[in-house]
PDB file of C-alpha atoms in Angstrom:
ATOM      1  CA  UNK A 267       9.373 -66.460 104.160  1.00 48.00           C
ATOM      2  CA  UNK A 268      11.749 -63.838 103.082  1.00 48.00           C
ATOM      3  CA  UNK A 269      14.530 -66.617 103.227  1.00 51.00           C
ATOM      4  CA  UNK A 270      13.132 -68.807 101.185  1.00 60.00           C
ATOM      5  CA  UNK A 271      12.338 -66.341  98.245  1.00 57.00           C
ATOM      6  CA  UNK A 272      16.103 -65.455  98.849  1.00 55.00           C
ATOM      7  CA  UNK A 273      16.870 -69.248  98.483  1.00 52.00           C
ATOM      8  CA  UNK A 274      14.525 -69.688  95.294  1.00 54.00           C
ATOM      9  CA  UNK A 275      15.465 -66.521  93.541  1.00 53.00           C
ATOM     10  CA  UNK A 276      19.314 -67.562  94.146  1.00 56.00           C
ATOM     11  CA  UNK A 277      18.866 -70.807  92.543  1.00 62.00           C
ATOM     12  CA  UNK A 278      16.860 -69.481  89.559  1.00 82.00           C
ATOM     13  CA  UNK A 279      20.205 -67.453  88.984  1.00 77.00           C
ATOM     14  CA  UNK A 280      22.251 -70.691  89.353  1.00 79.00           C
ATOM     15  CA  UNK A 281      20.122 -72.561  87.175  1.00 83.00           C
ATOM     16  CA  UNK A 282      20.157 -69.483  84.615  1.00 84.00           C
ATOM     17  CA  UNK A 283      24.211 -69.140  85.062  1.00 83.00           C
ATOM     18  CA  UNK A 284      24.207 -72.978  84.506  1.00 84.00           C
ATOM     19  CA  UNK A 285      21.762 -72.757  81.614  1.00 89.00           C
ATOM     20  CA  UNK A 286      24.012 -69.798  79.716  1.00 91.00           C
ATOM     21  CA  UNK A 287      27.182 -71.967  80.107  1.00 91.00           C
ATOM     22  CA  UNK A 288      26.000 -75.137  79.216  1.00 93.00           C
ATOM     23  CA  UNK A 289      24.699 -73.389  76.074  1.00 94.00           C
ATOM     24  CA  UNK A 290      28.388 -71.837  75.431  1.00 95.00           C
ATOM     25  CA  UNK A 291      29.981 -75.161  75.767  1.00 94.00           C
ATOM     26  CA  UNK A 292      27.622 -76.873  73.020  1.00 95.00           C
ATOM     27  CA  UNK A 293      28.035 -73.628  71.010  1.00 95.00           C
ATOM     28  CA  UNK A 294      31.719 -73.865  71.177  1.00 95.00           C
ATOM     29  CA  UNK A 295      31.719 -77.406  70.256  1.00 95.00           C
ATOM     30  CA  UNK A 296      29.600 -76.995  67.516  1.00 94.00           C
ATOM     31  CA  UNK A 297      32.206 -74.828  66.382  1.00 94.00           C
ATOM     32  CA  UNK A 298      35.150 -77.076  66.785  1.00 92.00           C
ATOM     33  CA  UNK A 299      33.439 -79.613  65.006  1.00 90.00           C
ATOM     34  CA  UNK A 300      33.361 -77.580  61.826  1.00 89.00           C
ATOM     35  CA  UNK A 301      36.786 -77.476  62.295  1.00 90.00           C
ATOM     36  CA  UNK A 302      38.140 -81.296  63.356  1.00 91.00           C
ATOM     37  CA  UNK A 303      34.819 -83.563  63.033  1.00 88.00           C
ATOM     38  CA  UNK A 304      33.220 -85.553  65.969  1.00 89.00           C
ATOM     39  CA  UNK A 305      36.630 -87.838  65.839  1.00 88.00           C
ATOM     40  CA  UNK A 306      38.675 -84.989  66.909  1.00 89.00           C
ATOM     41  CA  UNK A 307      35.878 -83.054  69.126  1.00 91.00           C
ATOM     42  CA  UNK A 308      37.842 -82.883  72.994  1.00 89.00           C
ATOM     43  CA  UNK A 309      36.469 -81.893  76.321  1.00 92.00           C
ATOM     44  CA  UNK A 310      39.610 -80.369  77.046  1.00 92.00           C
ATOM     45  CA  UNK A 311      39.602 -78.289  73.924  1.00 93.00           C
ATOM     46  CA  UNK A 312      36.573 -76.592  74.280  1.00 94.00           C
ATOM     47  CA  UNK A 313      37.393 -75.610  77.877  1.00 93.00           C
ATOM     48  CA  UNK A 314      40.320 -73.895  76.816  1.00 93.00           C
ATOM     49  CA  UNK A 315      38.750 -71.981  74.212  1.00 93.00           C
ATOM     50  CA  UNK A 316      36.156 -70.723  76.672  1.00 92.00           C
ATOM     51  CA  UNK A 317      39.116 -69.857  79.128  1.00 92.00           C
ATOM     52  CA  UNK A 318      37.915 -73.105  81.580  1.00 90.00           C
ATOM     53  CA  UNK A 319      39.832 -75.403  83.710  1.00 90.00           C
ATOM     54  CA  UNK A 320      38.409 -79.235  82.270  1.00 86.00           C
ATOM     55  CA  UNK A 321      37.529 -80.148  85.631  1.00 88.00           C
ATOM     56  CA  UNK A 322      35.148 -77.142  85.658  1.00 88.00           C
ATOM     57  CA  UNK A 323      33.768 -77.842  82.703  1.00 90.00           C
ATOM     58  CA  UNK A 324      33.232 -81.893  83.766  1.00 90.00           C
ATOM     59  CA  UNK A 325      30.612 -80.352  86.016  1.00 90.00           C
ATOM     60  CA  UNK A 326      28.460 -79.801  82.542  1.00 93.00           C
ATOM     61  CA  UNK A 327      29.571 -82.629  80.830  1.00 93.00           C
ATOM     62  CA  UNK A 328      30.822 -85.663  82.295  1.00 91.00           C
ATOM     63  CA  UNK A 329      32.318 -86.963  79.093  1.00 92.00           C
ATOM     64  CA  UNK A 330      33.169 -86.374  75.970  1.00 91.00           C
ATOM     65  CA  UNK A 331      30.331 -89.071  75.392  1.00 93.00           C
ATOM     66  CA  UNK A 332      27.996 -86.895  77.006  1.00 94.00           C
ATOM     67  CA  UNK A 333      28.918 -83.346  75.412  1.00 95.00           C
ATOM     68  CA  UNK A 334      28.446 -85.520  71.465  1.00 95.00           C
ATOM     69  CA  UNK A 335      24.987 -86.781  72.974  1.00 95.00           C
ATOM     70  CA  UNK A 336      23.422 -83.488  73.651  1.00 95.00           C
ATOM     71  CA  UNK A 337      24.497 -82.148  70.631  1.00 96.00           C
ATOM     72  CA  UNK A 338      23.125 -85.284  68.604  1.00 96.00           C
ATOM     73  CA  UNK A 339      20.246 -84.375  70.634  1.00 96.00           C
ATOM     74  CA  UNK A 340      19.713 -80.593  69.909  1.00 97.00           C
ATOM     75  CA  UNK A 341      20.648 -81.747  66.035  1.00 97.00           C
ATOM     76  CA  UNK A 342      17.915 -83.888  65.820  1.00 97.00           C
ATOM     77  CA  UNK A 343      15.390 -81.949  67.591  1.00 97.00           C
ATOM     78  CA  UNK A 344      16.731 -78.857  64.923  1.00 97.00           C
ATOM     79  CA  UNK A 345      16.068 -80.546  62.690  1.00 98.00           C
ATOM     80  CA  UNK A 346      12.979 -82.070  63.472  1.00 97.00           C
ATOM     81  CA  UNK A 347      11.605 -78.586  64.553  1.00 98.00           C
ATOM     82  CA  UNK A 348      12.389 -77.442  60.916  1.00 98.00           C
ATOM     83  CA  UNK A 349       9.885 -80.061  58.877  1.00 98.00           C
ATOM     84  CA  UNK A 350       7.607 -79.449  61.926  1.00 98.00           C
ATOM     85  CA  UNK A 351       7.233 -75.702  60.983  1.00 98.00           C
ATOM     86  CA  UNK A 352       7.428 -76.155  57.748  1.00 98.00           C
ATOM     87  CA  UNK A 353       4.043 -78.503  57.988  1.00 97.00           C
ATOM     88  CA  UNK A 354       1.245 -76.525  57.429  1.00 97.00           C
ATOM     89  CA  UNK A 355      -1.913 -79.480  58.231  1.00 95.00           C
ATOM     90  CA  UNK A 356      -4.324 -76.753  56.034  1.00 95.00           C
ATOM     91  CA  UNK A 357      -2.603 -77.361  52.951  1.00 95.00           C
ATOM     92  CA  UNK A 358      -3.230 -80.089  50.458  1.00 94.00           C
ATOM     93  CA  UNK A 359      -0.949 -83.460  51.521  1.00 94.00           C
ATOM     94  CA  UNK A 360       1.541 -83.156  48.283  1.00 95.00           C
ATOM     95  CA  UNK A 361       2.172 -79.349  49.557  1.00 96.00           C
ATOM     96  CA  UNK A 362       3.217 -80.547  52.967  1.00 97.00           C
ATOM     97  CA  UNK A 363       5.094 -83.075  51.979  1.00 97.00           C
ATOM     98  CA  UNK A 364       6.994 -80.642  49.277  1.00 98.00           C
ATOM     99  CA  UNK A 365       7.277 -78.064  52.213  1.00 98.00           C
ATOM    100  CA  UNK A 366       8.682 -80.723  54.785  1.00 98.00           C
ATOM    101  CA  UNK A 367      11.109 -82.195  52.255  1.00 98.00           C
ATOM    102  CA  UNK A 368      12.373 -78.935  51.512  1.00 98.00           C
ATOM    103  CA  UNK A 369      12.780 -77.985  55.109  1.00 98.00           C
ATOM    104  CA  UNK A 370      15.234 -80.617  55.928  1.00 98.00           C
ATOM    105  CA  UNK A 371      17.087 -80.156  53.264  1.00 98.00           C
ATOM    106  CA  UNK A 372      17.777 -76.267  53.404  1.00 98.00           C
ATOM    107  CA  UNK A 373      17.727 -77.046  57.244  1.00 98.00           C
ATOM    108  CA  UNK A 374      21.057 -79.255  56.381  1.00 98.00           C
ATOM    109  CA  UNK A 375      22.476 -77.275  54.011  1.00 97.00           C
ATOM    110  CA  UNK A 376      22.264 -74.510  56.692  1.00 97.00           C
ATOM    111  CA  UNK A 377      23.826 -76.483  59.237  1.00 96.00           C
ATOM    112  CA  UNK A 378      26.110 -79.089  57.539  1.00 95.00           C
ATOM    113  CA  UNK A 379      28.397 -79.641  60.330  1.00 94.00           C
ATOM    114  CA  UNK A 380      25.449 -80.738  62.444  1.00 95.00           C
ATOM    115  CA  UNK A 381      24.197 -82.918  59.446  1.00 97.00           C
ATOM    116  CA  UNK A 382      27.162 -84.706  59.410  1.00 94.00           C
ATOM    117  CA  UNK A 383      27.147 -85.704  63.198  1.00 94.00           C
ATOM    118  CA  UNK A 384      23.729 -87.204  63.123  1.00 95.00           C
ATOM    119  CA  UNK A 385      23.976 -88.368  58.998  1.00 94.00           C
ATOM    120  CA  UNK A 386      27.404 -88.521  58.392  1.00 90.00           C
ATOM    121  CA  UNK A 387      29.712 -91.997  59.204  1.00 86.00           C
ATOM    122  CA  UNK A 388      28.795 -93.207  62.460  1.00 88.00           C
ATOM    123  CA  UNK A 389      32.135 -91.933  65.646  1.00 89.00           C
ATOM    124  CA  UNK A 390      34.363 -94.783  66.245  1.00 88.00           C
ATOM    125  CA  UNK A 391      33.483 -95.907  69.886  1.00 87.00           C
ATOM    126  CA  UNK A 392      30.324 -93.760  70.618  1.00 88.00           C
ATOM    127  CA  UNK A 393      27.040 -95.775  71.065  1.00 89.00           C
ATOM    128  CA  UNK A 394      24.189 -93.699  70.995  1.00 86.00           C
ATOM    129  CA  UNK A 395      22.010 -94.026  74.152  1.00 89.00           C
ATOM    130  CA  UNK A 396      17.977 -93.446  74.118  1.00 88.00           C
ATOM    131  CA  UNK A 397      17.784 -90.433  74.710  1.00 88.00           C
ATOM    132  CA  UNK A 398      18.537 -89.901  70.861  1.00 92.00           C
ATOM    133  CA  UNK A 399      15.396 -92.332  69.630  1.00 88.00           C
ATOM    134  CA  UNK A 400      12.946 -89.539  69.979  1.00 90.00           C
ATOM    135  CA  UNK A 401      14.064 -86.839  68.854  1.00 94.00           C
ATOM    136  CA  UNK A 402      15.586 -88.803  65.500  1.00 93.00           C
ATOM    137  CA  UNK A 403      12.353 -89.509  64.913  1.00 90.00           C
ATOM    138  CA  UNK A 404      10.856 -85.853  64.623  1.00 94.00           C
ATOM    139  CA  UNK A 405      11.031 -85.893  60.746  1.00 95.00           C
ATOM    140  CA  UNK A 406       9.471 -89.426  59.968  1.00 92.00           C
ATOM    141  CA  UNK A 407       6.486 -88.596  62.345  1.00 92.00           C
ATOM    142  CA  UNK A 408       6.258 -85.167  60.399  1.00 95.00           C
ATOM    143  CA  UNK A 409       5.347 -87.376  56.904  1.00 94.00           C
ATOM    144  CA  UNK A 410       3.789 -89.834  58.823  1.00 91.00           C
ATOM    145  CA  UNK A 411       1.090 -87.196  59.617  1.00 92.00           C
ATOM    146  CA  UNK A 412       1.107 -86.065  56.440  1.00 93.00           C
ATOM    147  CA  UNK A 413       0.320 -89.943  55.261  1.00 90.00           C
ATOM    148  CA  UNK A 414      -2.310 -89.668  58.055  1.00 86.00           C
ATOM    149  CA  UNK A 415      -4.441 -86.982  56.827  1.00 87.00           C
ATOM    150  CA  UNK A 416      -4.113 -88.110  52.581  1.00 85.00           C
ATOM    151  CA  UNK A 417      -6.237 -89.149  50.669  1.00 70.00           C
ATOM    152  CA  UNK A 418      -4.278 -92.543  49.792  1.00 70.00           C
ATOM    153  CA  UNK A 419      -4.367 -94.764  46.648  1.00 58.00           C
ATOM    154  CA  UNK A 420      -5.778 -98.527  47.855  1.00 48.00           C
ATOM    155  CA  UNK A 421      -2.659 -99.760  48.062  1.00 57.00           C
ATOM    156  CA  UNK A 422      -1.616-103.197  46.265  1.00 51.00           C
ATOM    157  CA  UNK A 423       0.964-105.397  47.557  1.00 54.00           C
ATOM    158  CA  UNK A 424       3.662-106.268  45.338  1.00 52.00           C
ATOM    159  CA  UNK A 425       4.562-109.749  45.900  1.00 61.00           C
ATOM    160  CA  UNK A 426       5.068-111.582  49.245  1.00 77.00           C
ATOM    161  CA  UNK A 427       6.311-109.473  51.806  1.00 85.00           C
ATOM    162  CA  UNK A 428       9.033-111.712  54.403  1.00 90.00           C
ATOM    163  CA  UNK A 429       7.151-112.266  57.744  1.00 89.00           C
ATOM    164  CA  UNK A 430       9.928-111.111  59.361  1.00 93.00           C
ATOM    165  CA  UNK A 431       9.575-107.815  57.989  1.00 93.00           C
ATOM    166  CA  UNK A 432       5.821-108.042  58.161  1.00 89.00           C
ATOM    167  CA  UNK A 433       6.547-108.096  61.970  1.00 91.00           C
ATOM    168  CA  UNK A 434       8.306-105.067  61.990  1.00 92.00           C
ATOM    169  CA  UNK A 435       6.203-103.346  60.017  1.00 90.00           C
ATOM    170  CA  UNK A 436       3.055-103.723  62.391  1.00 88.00           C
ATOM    171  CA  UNK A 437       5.309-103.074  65.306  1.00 89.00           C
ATOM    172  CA  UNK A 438       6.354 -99.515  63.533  1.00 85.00           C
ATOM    173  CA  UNK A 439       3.108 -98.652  62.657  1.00 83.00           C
ATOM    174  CA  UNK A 440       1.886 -99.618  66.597  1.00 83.00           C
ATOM    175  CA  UNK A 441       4.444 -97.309  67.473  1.00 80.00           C
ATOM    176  CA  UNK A 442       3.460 -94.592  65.307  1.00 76.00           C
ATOM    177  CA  UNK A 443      -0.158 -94.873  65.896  1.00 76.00           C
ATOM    178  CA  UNK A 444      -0.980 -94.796  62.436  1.00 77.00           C
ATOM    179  CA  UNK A 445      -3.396 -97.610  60.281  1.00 78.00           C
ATOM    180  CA  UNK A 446      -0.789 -97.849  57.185  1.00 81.00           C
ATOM    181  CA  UNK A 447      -1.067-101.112  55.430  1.00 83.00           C
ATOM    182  CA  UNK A 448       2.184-102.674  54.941  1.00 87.00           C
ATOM    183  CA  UNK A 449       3.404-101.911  51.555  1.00 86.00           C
ATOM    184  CA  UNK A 450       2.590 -98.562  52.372  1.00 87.00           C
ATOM    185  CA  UNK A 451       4.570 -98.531  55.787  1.00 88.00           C
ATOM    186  CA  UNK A 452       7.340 -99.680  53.422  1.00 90.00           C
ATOM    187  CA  UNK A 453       7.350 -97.279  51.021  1.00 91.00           C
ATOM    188  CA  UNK A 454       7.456 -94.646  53.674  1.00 91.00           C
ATOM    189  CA  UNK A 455      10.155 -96.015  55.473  1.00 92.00           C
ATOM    190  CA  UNK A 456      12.077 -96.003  51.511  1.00 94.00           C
ATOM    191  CA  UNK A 457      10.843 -92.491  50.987  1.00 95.00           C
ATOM    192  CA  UNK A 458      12.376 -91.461  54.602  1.00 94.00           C
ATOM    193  CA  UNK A 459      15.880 -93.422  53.775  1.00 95.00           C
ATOM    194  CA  UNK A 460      15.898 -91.489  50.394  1.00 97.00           C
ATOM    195  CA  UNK A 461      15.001 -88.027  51.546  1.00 98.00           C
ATOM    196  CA  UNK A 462      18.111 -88.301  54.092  1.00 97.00           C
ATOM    197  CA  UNK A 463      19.917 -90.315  50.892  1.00 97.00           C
ATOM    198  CA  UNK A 464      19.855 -87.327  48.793  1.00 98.00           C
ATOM    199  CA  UNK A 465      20.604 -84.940  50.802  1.00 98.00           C
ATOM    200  CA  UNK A 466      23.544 -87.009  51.942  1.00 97.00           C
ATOM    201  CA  UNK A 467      25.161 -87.382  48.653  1.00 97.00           C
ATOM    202  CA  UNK A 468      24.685 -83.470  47.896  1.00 97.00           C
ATOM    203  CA  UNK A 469      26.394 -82.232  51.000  1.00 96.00           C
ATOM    204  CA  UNK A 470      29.108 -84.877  50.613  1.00 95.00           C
ATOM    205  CA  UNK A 471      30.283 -84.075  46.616  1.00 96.00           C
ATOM    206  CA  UNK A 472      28.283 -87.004  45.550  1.00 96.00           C
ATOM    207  CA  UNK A 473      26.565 -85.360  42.587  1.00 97.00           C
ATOM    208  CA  UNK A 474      29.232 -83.748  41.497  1.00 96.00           C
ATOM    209  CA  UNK A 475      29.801 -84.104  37.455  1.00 95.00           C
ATOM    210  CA  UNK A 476      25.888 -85.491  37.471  1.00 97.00           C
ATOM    211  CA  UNK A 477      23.168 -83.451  38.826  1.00 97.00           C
ATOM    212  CA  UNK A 478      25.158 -80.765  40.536  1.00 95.00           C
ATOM    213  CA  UNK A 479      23.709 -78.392  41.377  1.00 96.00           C
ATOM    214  CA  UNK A 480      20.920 -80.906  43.098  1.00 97.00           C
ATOM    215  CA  UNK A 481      18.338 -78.229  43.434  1.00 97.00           C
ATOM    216  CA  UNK A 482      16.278 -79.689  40.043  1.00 98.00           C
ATOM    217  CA  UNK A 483      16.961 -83.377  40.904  1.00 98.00           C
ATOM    218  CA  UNK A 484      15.930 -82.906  44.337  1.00 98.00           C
ATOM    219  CA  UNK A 485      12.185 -81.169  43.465  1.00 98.00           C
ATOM    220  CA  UNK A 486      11.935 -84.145  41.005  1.00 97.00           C
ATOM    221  CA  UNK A 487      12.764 -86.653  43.819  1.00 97.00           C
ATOM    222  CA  UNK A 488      10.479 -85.112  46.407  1.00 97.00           C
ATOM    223  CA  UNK A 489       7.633 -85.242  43.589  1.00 96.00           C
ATOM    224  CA  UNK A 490       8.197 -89.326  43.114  1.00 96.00           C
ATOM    225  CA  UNK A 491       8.419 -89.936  46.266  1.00 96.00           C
ATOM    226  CA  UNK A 492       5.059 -88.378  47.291  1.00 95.00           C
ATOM    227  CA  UNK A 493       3.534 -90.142  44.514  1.00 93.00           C
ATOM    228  CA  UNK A 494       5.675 -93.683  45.268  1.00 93.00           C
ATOM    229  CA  UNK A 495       4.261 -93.767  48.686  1.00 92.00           C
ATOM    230  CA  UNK A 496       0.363 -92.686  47.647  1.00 90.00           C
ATOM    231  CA  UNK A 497       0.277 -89.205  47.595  1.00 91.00           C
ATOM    232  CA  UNK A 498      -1.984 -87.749  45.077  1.00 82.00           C
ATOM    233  CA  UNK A 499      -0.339 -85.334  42.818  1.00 77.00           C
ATOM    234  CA  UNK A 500      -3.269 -83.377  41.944  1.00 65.00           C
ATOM    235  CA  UNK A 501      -3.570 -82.666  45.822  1.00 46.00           C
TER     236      UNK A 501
END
């Protein structure tokens, strides 16, 4: 008996060791990519800095692949965990949906190195695996359950929607458990692209000599978008 809480209490202290190191690798190569990008992030790099052999440091991370995964992953769920908090279901919808939008985007401005990995121009060679679907999802299902919970406009279609993108839009909204019609599933989907959009060209110079500084522009934006996708602006 006495062994094997000597055995269990050993490998909690392995698994914490292993837990504190893991964390200073990502750490460190968060920091490096402020410095060189996601192009020029190295395995070999970060294990000097922490005073590693790379072959110790291949026990964490198996490749470079691997190391740019987890931190795609912890960006995401960041990310995601910001709107989430920010989401108060109590509140009228257009206040959440303010409050979420507003999250993200202080959220990235806070952390625009980490942006830029999951936002920024896609890394030459890397293929993200599925272990990033969820957790780049965290934001959309953050308005989506602000969609679910308004009070929503009857929405009219405008037009003929393709059947090909009638398809996907029933398969989305399967997938997120949520009765949208499909102009409405649309209009979310723009709403998502343009929240990220935004944001995007203000951390990259993009409204510079226009609407720089973005802060007015952006409040507007969040405002018509709420509104574009149903949201009543009384509420």
């Amino acid at each position: 008996m006495l062994y094997s809480e000597s055995m269990a209490a050993t490998q909690t202290a392995r698994e914490r060791a292993r837990a504190e190191l893991t964390r200073e690798i990502k750490d460190e190569a968060r920091r490096q990519l402020a410095e060189v990008g996601a192009l020029g992030l190295s395995l070999r790099a970060v294990a000097r800095e922490l005073g590693m052999v790379s072959s110790a440091l291949y026990r964490y991370f198996s490749s470079r692949e691997e190391l740019l995964t987890a931190l795609i992953v912890d960006a995401y769920n960041a990310v995601g965990e910001a709107a989430e908090a920010a989401d108060d279901p109590k509140k009228a919808p257009l206040e959440r949906w303010v409050s979420i939008w507003h999250a993200v985007r202080a959220w990235a401005k806070a952390h625009p190195h980490e942006y830029a990995l999951i936002y920024g121009s896609p890394i030459p060679g890397y293929q993200a695996p599925q272990d990033t679907v969820a957790p780049a999802g965290r934001v959309a299902f953050a308005l989506v359950a602000v969609l679910r919970d308004a009070n929503l406009r009857v929405e009219t279609e405008v037009g003929e929607m393709p059947v090909e993108l009638l398809h996907q839009l029933d398969a989305l909204t399967e997938i997120l458990k949520v009765n949208l019609g499909p102009e409405t599933a649309s209009r979310l989907i723009m709403a998502w692209t343009q929240l990220f959009g935004m944001i995007n060209f203000e951390l990259f110079g993009q409204y510079v000599g226009s609407v720089d500084p973005a802060d007015a522009f952006f409040a507007h934006g969040v405002r018509q978008m709420a509104e574009f996708t149903g949201i009543k602006m009384t509420g």
